[in-house]
XYZ file of C-alpha atoms in Angstrom:
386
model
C 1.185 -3.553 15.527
C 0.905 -5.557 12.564
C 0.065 -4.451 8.885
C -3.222 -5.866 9.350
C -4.507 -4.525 12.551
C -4.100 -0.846 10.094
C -4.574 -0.266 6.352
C -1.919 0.666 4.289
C -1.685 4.452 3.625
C -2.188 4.074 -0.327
C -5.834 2.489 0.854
C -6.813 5.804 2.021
C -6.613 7.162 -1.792
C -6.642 4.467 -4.023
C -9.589 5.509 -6.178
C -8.257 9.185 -6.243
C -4.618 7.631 -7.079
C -6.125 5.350 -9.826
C -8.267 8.385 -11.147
C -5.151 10.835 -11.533
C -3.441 7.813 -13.580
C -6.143 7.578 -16.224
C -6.561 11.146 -16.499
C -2.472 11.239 -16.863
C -1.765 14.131 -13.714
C 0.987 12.345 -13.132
C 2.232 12.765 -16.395
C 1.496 16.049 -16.193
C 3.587 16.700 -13.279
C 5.971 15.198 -13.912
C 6.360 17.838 -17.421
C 5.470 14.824 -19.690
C 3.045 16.118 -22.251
C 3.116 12.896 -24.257
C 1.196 10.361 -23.193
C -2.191 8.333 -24.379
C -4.034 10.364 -21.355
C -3.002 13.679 -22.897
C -5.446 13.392 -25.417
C -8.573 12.491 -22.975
C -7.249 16.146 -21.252
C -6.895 18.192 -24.367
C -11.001 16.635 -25.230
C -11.894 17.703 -21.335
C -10.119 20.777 -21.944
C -12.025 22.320 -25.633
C -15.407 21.367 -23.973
C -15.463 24.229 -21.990
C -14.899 26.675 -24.596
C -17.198 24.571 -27.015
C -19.854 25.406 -24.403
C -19.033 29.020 -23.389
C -18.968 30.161 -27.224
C -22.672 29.124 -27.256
C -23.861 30.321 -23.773
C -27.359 31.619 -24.264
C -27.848 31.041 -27.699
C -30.424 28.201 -27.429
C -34.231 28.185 -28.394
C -35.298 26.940 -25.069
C -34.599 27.802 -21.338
C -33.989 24.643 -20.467
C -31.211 24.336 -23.212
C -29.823 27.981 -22.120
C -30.215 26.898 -18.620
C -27.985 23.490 -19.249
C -25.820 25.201 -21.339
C -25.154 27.620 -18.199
C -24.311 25.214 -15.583
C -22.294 23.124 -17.426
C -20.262 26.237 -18.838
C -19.213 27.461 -15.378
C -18.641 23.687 -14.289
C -16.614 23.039 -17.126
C -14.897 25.466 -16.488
C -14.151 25.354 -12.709
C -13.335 21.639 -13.293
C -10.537 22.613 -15.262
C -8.787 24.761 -13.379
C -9.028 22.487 -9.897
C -7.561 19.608 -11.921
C -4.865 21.860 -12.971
C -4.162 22.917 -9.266
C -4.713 19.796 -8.334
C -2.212 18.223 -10.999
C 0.673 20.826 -9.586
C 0.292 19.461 -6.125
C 0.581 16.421 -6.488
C 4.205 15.982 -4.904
C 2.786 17.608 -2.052
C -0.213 15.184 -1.640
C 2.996 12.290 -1.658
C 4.224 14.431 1.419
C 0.787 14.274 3.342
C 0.950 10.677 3.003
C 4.181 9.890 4.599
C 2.947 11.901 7.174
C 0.036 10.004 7.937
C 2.045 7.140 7.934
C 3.669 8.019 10.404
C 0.740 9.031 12.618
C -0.502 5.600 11.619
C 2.178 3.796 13.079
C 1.653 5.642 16.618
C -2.003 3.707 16.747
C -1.617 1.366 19.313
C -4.191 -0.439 22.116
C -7.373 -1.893 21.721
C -9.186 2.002 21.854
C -7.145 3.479 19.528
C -7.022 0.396 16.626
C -11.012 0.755 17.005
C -10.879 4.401 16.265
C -8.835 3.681 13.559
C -10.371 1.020 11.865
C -14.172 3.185 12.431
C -12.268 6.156 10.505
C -11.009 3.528 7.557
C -14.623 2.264 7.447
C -15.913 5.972 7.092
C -13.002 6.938 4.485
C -13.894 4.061 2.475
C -17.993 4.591 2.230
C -16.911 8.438 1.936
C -14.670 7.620 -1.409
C -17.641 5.193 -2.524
C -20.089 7.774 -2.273
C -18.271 9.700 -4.901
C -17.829 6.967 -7.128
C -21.687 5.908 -7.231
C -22.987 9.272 -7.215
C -20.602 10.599 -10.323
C -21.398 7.062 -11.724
C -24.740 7.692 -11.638
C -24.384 11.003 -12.918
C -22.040 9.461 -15.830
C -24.985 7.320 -17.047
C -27.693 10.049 -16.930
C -25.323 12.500 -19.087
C -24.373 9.822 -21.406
C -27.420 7.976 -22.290
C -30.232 10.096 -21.483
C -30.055 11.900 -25.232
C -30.835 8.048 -26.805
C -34.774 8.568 -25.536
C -35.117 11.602 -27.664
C -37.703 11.606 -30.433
C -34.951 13.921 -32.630
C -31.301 13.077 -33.015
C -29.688 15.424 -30.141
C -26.608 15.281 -28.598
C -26.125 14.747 -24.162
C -25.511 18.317 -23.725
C -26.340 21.550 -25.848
C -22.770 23.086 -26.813
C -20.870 24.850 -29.752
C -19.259 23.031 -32.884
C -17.793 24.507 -36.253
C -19.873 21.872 -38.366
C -23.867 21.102 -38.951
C -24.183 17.676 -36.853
C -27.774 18.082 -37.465
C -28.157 16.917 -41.113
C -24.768 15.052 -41.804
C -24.163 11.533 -39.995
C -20.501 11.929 -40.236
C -20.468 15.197 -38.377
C -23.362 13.993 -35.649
C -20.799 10.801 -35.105
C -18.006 13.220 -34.718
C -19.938 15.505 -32.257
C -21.324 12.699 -30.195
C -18.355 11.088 -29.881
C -16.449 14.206 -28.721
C -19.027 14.917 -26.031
C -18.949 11.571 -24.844
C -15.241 11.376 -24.042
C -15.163 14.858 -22.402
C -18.233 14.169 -20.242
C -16.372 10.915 -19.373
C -12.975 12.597 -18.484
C -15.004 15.559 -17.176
C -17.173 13.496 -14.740
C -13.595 11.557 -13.268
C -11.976 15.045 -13.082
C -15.047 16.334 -10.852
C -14.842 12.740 -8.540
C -11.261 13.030 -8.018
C -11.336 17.134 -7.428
C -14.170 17.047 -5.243
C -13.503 13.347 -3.184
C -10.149 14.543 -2.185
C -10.673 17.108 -0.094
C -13.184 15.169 2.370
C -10.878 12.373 2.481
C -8.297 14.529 3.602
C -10.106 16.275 6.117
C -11.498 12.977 7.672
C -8.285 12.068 7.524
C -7.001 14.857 10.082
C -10.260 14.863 12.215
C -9.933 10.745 12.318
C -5.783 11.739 13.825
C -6.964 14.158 15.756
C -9.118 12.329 17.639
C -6.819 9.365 18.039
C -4.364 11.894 19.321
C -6.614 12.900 22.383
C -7.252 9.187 23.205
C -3.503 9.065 23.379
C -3.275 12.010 25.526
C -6.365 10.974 27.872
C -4.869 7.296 28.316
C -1.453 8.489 29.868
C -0.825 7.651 33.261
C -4.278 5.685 34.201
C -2.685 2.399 32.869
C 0.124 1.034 35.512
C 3.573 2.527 33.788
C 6.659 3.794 35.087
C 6.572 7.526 35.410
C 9.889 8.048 32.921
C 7.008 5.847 30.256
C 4.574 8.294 31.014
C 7.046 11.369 30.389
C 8.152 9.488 26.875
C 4.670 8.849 25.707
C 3.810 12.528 27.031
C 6.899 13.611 24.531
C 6.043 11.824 21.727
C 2.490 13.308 21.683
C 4.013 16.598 21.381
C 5.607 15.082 18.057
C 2.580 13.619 16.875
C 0.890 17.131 17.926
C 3.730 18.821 16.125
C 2.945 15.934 13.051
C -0.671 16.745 13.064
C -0.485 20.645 12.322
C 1.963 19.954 9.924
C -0.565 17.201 8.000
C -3.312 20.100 8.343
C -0.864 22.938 6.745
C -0.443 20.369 3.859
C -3.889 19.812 3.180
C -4.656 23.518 3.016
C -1.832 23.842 0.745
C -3.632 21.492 -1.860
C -7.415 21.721 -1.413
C -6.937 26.032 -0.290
C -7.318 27.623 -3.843
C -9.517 24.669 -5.561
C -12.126 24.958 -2.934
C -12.652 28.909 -3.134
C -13.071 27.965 -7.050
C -15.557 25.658 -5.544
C -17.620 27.963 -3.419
C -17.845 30.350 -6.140
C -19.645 28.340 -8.733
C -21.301 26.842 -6.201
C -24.200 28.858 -5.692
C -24.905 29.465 -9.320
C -25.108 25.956 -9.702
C -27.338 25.119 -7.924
C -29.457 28.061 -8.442
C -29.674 27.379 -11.916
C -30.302 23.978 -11.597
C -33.083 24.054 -9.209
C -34.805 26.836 -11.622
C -34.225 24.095 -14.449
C -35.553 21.577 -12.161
C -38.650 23.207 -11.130
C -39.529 25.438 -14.159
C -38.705 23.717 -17.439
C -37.545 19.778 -16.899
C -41.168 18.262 -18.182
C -39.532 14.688 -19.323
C -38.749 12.046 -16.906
C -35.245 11.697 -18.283
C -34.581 15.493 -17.592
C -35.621 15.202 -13.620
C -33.212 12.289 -13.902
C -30.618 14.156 -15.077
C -31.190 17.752 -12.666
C -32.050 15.766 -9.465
C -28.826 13.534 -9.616
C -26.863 16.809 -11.368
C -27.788 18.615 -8.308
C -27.312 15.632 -5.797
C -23.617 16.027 -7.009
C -23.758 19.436 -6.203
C -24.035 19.164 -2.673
C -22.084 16.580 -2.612
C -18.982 19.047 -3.987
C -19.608 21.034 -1.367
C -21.126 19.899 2.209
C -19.087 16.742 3.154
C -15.538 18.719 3.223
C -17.631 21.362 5.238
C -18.911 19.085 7.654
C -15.366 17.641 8.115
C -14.026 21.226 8.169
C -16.356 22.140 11.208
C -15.537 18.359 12.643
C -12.110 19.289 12.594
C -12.413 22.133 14.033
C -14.737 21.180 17.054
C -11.688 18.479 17.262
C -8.984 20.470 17.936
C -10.775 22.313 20.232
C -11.569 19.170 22.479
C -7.505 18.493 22.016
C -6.813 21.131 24.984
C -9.021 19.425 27.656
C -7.339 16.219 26.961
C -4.307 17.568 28.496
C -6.015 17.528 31.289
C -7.906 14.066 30.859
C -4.152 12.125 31.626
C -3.667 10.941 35.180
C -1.110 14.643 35.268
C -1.719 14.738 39.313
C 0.111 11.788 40.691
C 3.164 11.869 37.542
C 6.558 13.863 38.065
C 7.029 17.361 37.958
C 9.021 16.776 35.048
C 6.289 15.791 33.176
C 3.953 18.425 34.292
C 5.693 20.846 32.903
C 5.658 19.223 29.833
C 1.677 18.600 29.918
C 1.565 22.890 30.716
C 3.519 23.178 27.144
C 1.342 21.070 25.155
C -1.687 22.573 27.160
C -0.032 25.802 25.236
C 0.229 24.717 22.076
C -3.280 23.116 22.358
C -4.391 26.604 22.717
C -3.884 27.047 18.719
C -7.509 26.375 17.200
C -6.306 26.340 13.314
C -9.341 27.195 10.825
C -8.654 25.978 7.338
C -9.508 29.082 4.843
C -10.014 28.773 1.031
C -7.878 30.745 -0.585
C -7.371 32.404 2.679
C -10.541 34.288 2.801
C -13.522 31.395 3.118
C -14.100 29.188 5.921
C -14.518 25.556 4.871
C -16.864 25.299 7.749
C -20.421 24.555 7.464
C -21.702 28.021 7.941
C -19.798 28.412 4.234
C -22.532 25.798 3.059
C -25.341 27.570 4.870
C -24.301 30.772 3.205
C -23.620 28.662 -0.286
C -27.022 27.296 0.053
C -28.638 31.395 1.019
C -26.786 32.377 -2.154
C -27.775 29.934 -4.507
C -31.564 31.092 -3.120
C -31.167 34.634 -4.015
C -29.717 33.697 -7.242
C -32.662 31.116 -7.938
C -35.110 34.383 -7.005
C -33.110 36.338 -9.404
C -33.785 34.450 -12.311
C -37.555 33.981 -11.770
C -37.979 37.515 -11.574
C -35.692 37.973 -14.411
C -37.897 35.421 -16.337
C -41.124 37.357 -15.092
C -40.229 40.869 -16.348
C -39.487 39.145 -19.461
C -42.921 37.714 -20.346
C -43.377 34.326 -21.274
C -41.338 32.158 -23.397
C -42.612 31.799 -27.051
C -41.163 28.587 -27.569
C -44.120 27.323 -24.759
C -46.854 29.281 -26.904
């Protein structure tokens, strides 16, 4: 096989790769706090508390509202790129491992497979990258069609921006860098772990096409036994690229799931009951378009993974096992064994990353959505709409 029939394993991650290097993780990692990307992360890292300190303490709902969901995003962002940024040695190991899977695709079949799940990890990545670009250019621009001088996003600061030019400059220009580094943070926290997980449902898959294909082809039974053997490797491979990707997306993703459904609770209440400005739609629909985004594509791969392993048992029995050595039965009766072993990636060891996580995300963020409105009800109406 030659390096073009396959991509290079750095293809797979580029964007995330370049992403980490502007936002200086591995800097970070590597325990060097002095770098020109230090200062984009200590910006990213006082806008959360910039927008926690004034949490509710807006004139409007829709300011209080903003000012909500962006506090717990902020937030939550954080704290993934901080998990993120201590696991990155271990993200170096899951490559070399699919590497090594890599070099095992061989035959027209499997380089098809292979180049379809390159294809799909490729639009996947550049998904991310339009929708947070789009989401970029709403938060950064859509304060300039205000009548009043505003800033993107409602937040604390220990100076009047309002009257003084100096101090609106300063403000304005500290918002825009955060929401900047903020916005790459979220791409490269929330990108990865769908990438990953395609990654492993793309190998598994090749793997039972491997399995299938022995013995239909005319080979020497002592070839059929060796392929048969090396499968077990590559099985033994596969589980061990799974247990590395739930060692780096585990804890980020229950950080995930828990914001999740206030998010999008409170932006849909936003959305519906106080965005009355074309620029504000703009800004909830493609705010809550990343939203789902975060969330259902690493579910759908985590229930595609899932459903894949499971089909990995009856490929055992999809080789040509009837007419090949006795040798090599045995062998096919221990990998029909191991196949047995249906692994379920848990966040933080308690939530499935499984669709029926986003269903229940989705019934959550509903009840919460409810919650407000009949919060808002009890309340009366809102004077500033008087």
């Amino acid at each position: 096989m030659t390096p073009k029939e396959t991509p290079t394993r750095s293809d797979y991650f580029r964007d995330q790769w370049r992403a980490w290097r502007v936002l200086g993780a591995l800097e970070l990692n590597a325990r060097r706090y002095w770098s020109g990307a230090m200062l984009l992360n200590i910006v990213v890292a006082l806008y959360a508390p910039a927008l926690l300190l004034s949490m509710f303490s807006f004139e409007t709902p829709l300011e209080n509202i903003t000012n909500f969901s962006l506090s717990i995003t902020s937030t939550a962002t954080v704290l993934k790129f901080g998990l993120y940024v201590l696991q990155l040695g271990r993200v170096g190991d899951l490559e070399k491992v699919i590497a090594r899977l890599d070099d095992r695709v061989e035959g027209a079949e499997q380089l098809r497979c292979h180049r379809q799940m390159a294809k799909k990890l490729r639009h996947l990545s550049n998904l991310f990258l339009y929708t947070y670009g789009f989401v970029l250019l709403n938060s950064e621009f859509s304060f300039l069609f205000r009548s009043e001088r505003s800033l993107p996003f409602p937040s604390w600061f220990p100076f009047d921006w309002k009257t003084s030019t100096v101090n609106y400059i300063g403000a304005l220009g500290f918002q825009l860098v955060a929401i900047f580094g903020q916005i790459l943070q979220n791409f490269v926290d929330d990108s990865f772990p769908p990438l990953a997980l395609c990654l492993c449902a793309g190998h598994c898959q090749l793997l039972i096409l491997r399995i299938s294909s022995i013995g239909h082809a005319p080979s020497e039974q002592q070839a059929n036994e060796a392929e048969l053997v090396d499968c077990i490797k590559d099985q033994k491979e596969l589980y061990g690229l799974l247990e590395l990707t739930r060692d780096v997306i585990s804890w980020p993703m229950l950080i995930q799931f828990f914001v999740m459904a206030l998010n999008i609770g409170a932006t849909m209440f936003g959305l519906v009951f106080f965005a009355d400005t074309m620029q504000d739609r703009m800004y909830f629909v493609s705010y809550l378009l990343a939203l789902v985004l975060q969330t259902y594509p690493v579910c759908y791969y985590g229930s595609l993974l899932e459903d894949g392993f499971g089909h990995l048992h009856y490929a055992v029995f999809g080789s040509n096992w009837v007419s090949q050595s006795r040798s090599y039965r045995a062998s096919m009766t221990i990998l029909g064994e191991r196949t047995k072993r249906h692994p379920r990636l848990l966040a933080g060891s308690l939530v499935p990353i499984h669709l029926s996580t986003f269903q229940g995300t989705c019934k959550a963020a509903y009840s919460f959505f409810t919650l407000i409105g009949n919060t808002r009800e009890r309340a009366g109406p809102d004077p500033s709409q008087n």
